[in-house]
Tab-separated table of C-alpha atoms in Angstrom:
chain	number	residue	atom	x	y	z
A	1	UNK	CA	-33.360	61.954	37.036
A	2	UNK	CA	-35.016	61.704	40.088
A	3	UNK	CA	-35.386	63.448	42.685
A	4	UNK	CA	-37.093	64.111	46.193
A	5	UNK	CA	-38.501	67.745	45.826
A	6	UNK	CA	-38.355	67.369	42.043
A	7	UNK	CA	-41.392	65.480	42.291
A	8	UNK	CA	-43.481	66.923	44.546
A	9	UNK	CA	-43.941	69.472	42.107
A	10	UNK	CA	-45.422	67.736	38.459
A	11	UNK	CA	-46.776	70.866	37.069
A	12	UNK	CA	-45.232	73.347	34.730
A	13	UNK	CA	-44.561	76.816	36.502
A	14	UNK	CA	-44.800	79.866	34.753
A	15	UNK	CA	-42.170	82.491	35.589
A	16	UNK	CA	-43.194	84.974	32.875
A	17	UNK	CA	-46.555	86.847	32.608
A	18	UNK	CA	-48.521	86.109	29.555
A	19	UNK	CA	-46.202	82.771	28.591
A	20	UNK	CA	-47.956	79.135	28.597
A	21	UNK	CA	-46.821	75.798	27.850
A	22	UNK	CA	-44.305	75.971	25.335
A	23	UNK	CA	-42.217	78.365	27.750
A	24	UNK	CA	-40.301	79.362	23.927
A	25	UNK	CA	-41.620	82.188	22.864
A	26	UNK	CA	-42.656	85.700	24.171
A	27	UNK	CA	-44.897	88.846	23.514
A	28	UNK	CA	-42.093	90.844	25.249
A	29	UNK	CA	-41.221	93.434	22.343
A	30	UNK	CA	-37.629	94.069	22.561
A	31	UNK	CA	-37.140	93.002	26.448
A	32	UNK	CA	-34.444	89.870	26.541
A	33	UNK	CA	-35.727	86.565	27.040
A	34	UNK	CA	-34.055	83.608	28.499
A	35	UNK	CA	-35.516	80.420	28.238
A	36	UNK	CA	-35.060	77.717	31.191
A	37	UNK	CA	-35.967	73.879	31.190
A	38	UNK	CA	-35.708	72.180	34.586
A	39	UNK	CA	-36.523	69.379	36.870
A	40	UNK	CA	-39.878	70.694	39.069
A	41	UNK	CA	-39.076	72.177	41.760
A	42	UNK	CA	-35.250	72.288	41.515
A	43	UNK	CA	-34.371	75.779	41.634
A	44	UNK	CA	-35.262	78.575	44.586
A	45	UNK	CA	-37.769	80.642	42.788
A	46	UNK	CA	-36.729	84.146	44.291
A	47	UNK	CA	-33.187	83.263	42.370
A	48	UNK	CA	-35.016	83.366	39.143
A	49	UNK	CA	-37.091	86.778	40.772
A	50	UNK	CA	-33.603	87.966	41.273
A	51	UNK	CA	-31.531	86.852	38.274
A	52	UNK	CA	-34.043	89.144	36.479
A	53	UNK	CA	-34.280	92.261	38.280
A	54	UNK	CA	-29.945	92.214	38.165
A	55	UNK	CA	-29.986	91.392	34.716
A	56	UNK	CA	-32.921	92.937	33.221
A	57	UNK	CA	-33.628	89.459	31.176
A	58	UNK	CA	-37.463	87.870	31.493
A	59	UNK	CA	-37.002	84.264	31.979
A	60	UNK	CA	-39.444	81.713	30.542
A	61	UNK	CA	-39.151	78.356	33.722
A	62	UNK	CA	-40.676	75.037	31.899
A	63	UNK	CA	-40.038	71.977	34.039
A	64	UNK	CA	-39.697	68.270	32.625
A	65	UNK	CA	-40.303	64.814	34.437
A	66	UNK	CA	-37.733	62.634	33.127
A	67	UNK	CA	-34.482	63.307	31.121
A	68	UNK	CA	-36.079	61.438	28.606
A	69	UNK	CA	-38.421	63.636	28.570
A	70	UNK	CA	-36.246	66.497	28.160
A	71	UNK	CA	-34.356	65.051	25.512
A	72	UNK	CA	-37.021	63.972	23.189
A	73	UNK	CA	-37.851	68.119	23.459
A	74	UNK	CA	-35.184	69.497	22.650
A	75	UNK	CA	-33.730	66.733	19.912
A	76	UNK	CA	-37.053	67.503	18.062
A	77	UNK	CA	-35.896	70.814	17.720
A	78	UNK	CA	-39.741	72.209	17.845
A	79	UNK	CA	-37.974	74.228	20.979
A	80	UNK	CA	-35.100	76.823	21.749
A	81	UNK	CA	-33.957	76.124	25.289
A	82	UNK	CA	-31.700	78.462	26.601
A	83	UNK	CA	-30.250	76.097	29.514
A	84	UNK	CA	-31.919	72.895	30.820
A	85	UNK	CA	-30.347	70.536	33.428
A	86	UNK	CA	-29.959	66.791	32.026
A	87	UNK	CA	-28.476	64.184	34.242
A	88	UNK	CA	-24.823	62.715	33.897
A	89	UNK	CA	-25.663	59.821	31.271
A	90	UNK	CA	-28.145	62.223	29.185
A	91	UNK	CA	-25.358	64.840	28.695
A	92	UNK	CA	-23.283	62.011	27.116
A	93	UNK	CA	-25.773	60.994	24.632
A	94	UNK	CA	-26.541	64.798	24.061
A	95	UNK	CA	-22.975	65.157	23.536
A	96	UNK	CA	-22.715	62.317	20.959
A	97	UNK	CA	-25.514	63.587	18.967
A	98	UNK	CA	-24.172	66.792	18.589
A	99	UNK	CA	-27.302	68.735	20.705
A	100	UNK	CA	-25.614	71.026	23.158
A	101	UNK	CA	-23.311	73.760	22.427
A	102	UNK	CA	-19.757	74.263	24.076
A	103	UNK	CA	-19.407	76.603	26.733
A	104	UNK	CA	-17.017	79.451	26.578
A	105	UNK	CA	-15.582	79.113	30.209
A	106	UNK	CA	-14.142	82.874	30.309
A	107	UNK	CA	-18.354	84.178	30.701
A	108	UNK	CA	-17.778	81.626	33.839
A	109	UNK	CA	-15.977	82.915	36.061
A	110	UNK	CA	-17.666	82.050	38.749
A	111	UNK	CA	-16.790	78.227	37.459
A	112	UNK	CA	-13.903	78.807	39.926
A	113	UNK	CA	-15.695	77.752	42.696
A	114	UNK	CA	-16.550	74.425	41.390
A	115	UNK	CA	-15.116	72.014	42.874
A	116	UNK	CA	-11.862	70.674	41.179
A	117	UNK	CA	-13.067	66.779	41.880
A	118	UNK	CA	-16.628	67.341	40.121
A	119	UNK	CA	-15.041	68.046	36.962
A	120	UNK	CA	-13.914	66.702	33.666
A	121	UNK	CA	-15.874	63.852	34.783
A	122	UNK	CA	-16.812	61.184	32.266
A	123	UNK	CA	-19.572	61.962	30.675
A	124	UNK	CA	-18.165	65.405	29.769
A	125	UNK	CA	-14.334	64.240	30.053
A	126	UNK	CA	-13.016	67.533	28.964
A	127	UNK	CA	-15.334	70.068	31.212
A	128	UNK	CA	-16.390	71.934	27.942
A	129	UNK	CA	-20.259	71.104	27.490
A	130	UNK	CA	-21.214	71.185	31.267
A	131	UNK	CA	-21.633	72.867	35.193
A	132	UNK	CA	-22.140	70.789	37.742
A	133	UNK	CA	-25.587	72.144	39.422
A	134	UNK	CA	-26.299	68.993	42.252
A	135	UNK	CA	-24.532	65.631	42.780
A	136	UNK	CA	-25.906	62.720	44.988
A	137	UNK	CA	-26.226	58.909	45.595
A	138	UNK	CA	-28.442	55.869	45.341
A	139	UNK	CA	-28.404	54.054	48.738
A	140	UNK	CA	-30.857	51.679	51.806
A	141	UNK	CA	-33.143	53.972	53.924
A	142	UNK	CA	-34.078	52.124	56.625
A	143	UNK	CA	-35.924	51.890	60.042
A	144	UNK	CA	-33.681	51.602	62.880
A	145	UNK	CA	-36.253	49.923	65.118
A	146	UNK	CA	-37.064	46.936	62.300
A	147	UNK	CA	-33.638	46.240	61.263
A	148	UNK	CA	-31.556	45.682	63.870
A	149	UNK	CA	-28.456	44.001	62.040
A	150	UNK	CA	-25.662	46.470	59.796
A	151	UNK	CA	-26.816	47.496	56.615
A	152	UNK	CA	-24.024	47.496	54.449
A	153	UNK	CA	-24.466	45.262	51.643
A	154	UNK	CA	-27.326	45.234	49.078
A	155	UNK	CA	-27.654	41.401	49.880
A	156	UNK	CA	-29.953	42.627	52.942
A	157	UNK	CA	-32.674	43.807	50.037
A	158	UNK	CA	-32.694	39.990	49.180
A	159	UNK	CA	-33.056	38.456	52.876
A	160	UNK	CA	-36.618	36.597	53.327
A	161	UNK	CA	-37.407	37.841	56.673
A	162	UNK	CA	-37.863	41.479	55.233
A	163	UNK	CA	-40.912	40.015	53.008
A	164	UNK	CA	-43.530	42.728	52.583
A	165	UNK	CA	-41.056	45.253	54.033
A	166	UNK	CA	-38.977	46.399	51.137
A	167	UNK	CA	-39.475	48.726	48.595
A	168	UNK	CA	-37.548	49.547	45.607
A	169	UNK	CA	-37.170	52.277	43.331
A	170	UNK	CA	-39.332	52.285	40.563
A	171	UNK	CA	-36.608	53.020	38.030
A	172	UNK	CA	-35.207	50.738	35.608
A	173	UNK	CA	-31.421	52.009	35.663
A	174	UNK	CA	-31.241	52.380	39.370
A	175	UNK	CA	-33.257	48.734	40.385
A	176	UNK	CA	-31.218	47.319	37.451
A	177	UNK	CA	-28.068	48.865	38.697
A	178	UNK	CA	-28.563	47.729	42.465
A	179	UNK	CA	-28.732	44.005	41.276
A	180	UNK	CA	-25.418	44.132	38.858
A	181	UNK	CA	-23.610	46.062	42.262
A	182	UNK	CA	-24.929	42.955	44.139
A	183	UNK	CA	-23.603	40.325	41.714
A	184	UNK	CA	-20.105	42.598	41.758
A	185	UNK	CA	-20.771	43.998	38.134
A	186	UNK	CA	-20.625	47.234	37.080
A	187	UNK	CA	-23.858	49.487	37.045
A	188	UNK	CA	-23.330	50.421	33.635
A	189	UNK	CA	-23.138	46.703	32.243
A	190	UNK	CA	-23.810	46.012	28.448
A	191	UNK	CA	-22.921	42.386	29.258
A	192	UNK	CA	-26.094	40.322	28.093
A	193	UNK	CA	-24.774	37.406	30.449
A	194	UNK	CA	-24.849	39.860	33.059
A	195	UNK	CA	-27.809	41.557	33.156
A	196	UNK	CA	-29.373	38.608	32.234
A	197	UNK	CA	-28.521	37.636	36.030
A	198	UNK	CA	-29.370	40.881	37.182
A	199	UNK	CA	-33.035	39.765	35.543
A	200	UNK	CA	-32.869	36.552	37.913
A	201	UNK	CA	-31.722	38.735	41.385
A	202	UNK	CA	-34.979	40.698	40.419
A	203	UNK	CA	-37.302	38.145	39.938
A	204	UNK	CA	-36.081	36.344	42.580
A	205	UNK	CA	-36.645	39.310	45.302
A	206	UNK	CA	-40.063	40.479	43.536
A	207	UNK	CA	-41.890	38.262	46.210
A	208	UNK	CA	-40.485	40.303	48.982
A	209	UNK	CA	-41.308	43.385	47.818
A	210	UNK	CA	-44.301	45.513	48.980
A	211	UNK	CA	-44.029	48.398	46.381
A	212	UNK	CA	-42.236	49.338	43.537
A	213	UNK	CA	-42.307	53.236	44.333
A	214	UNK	CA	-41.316	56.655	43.179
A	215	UNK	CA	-42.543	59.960	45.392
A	216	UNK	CA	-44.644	58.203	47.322
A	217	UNK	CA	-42.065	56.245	49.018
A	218	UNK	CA	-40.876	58.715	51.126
A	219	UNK	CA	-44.393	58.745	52.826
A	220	UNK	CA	-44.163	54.926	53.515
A	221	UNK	CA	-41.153	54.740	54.980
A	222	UNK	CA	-42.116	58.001	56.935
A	223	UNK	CA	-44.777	56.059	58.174
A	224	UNK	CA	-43.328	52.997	58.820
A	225	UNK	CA	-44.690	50.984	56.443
A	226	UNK	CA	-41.954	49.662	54.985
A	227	UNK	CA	-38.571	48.470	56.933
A	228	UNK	CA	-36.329	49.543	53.949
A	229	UNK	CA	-36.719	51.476	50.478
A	230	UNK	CA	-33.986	51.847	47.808
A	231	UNK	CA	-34.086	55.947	47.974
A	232	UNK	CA	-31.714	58.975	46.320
A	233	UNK	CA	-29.783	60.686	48.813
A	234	UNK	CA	-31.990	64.109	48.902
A	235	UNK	CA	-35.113	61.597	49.296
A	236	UNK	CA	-33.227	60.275	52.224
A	237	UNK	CA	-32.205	63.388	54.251
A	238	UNK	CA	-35.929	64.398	53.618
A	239	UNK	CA	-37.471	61.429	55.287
A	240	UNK	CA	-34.582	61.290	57.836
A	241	UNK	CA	-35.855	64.883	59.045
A	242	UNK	CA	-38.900	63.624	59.197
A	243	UNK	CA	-38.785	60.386	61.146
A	244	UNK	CA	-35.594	60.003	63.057
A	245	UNK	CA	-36.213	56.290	63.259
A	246	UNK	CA	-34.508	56.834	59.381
A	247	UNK	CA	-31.297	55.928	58.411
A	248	UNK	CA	-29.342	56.051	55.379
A	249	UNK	CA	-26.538	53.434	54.391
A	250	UNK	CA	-24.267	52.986	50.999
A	251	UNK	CA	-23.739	49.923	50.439
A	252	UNK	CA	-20.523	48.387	50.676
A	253	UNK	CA	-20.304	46.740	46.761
A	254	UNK	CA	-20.664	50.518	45.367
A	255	UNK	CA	-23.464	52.717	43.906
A	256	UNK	CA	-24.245	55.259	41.358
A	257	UNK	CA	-22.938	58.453	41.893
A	258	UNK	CA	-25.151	61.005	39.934
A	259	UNK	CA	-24.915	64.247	38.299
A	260	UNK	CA	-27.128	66.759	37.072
A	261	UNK	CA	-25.253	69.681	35.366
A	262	UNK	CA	-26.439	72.816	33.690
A	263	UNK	CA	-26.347	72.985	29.422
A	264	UNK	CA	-26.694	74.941	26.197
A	265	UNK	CA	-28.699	73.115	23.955
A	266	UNK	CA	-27.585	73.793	19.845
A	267	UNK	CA	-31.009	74.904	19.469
A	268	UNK	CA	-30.461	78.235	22.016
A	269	UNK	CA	-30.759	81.876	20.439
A	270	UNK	CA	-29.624	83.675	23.588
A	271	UNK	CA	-25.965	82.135	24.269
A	272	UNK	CA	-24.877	85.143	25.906
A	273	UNK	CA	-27.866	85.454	28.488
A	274	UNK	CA	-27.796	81.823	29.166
A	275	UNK	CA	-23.838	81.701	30.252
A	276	UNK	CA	-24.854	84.851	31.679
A	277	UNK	CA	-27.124	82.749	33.891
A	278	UNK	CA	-24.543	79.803	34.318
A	279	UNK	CA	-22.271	82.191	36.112
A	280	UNK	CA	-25.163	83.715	38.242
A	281	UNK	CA	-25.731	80.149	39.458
A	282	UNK	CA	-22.480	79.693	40.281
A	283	UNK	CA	-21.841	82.855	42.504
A	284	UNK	CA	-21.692	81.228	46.337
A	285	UNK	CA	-24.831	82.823	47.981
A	286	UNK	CA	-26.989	81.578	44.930
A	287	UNK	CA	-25.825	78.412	45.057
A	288	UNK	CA	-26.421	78.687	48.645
A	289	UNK	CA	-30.323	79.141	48.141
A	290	UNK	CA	-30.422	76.646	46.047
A	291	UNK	CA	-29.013	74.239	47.910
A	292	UNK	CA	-30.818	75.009	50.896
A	293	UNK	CA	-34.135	74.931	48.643
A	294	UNK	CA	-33.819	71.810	47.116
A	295	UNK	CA	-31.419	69.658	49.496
A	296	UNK	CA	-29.352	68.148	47.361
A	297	UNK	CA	-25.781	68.270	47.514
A	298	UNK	CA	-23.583	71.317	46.126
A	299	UNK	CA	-21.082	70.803	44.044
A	300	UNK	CA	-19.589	74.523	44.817
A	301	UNK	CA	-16.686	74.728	47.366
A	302	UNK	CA	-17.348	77.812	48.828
A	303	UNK	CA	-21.057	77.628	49.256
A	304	UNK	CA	-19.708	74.606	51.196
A	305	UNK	CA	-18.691	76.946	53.729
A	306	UNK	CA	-21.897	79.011	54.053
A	307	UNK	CA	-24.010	75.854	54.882
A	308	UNK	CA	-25.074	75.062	58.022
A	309	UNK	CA	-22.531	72.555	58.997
A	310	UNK	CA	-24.473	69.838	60.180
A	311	UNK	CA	-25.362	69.698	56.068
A	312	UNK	CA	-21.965	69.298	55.604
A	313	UNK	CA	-21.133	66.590	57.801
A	314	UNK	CA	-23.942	64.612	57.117
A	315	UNK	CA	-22.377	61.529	54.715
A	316	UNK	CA	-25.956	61.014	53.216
A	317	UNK	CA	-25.463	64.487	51.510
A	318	UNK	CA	-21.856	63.978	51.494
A	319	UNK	CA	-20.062	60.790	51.720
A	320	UNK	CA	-16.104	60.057	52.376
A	321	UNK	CA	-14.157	58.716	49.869
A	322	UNK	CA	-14.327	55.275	51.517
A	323	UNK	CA	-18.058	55.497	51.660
A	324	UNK	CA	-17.769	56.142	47.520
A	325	UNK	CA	-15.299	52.942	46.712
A	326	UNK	CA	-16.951	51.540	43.919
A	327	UNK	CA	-19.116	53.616	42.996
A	328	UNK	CA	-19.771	54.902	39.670
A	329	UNK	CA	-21.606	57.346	37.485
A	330	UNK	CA	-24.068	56.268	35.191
A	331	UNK	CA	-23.072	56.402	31.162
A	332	UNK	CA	-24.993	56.524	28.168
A	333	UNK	CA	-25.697	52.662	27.369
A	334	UNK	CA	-26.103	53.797	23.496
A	335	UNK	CA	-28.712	50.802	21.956
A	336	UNK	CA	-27.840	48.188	25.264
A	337	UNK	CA	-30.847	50.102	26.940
A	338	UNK	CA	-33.237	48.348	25.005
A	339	UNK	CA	-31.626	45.545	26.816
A	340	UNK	CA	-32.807	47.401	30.070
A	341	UNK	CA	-35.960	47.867	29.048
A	342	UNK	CA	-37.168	44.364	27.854
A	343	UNK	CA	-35.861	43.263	31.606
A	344	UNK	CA	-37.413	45.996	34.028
A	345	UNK	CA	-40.861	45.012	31.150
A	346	UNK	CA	-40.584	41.771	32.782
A	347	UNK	CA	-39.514	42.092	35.490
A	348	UNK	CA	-42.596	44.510	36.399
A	349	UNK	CA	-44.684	42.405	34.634
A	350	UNK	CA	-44.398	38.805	35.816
């Protein structure tokens, strides 16, 4: 869905030699293949380097923008992912439409160290289509030297004498879902009473908003160009090491509490390697790299313990169950996202 480092990379990467574009196919006579879709830059590349010399399995690394993007891929069936890496809400709908395979848990075991909390969530209620790979929040960055009063409350996104100093995410669920916290509704309203006031909360704090931003955000509120921004939680313990006028906050009304987890799309012909690959992701000191690559938080327990543990007790990366109350993760909206569309149309628009 998102993501800091995700998008500083926009390019496909090529693991294999001799593989372009399609990153579903291969030249490689008889060696195994295992084909990976991900988020850019979401993975420590020298796991890949090593997954492969263990295993003896090429892998073939394609990266996707958007999970909409990834889904459109793989439902047209014109590719054979192996594993790919949808976000909480996406799983859902992949689940409903019959596109991703179930696990078989005993080629896991290294599922063990999951977490108990992180599973059986929602979107994959029984824990039999999905692996937790990161988890994270949508909360206020701020600048400690323009805002001087407590930011706890997404009401401060709405207060005039920010004007020009506030940006907000450039992402229809997430600006969407910040206005129904603010009104006390649930982030995943299909209320049309309801989001139609979530429409007006927009419209009515478009004139005090400087940008509406995605990667680039992080560089204004770096440079203090902006006295707030409406950031993921990796974005914000990015900037935060880079300006330590940054702060992060979670608002008090609740946020969305995201997930992107590891799958088998239907359309896979190498099952075996890919749970193969599941439980190599899972083993602690992987997991490890990867969270220390890409900075988002781990949902593994014991690579928990092998971070450094000023990670750990930062409550950007990971927040206290009091700092969660009311949050929620996001769920497939099913046909009510056209309502989310025609409103972000406008509210861009106008």
């Amino acid at each position: 869905m998102k993501r800091v480092l995700k998008l500083l990379v926009t390019f496909v990467l090529i693991i294999s030699i001799g593989m372009v574009g399609t990153g579903c196919g291969s030249k490689n006579n008889n060696k195994k293949v295992l084909n990976v879709y991900n988020w850019g830059d979401y993975i420590d590349e020298s796991v890949l380097e090593e997954f492969e010399k263990e295993y003896g399995i090429k892998v073939i690394y394609d990266n996707f923008a958007t999970n909409e993007e990834m889904y459109i891929k793989i439902k047209s069936g014109g590719t054979s992912y192996d594993v790919a890496f949808p976000s909480d809400y996406m799983i859902e709908k992949m689940i409903k439409e019959g596109l991703l395979q179930k696990i078989d848990y005993n080629n896991i075991e290294n599922y063990k160290y999951i977490s108990d909390n992180l599973k059986k969530l929602d979107f994959d209620p029984t824990s039999e289509y999905s692996v937790p790979y990161f988890w994270g929040t949508v909360g206020i960055l701020y600048n400690k030297t323009m805002v001087k009063e407590p930011v706890d409350s997404w009401n401060i996104l709405w207060d005039s004498k920010y004007k020009g100093k506030i940006l907000m995410i450039d992402s229809q669920r997430d600006s969407i879902g910040v206005a129904l916290k603010k009104l006390g509704y649930s982030m995943n309203s299909t209320d049309p009473k309801q989001l139609e006031e979530a429409k007006s909360e927009l419209m009515k704090q478009k004139p005090l908003v400087l940008s509406y931003v995605g990667d680039e955000g992080k560089d204004m509120m770096i440079g203090e160009e902006a006295a707030m921004s409406v950031v993921w939680s990796g974005d914000a313990v990015y900037t935060m090491s880079e300006n330590e006028n940054l702060a992060y906050a979670i608002p008090k009304e609740g946020t969305n509490y995201w997930f992107d987890s590891v799958v088998i799309p239907k359309t896979s012909k190498h099952k075996k390697e890919a749970e193969l690959f599941i439980n190599f992701l899972c083993r602690p000191e992987i997991a490890q790299k990867n969270a220390e690559y890409v900075g988002y938080s781990t949902p593994n327990k014991e690579t928990m313990k092998k971070l450094d543990p000023k990670l750990v007790k930062n409550k950007a990366l990971y927040p206290n169950e009091e700092l969660m109350k009311n949050s929620e993760v996001f769920r497939d909206l099913g046909d009510s996202i056209k309502l989310y569309d025609t409103i972000w149309t406008e509210v861009k628009s106008k």
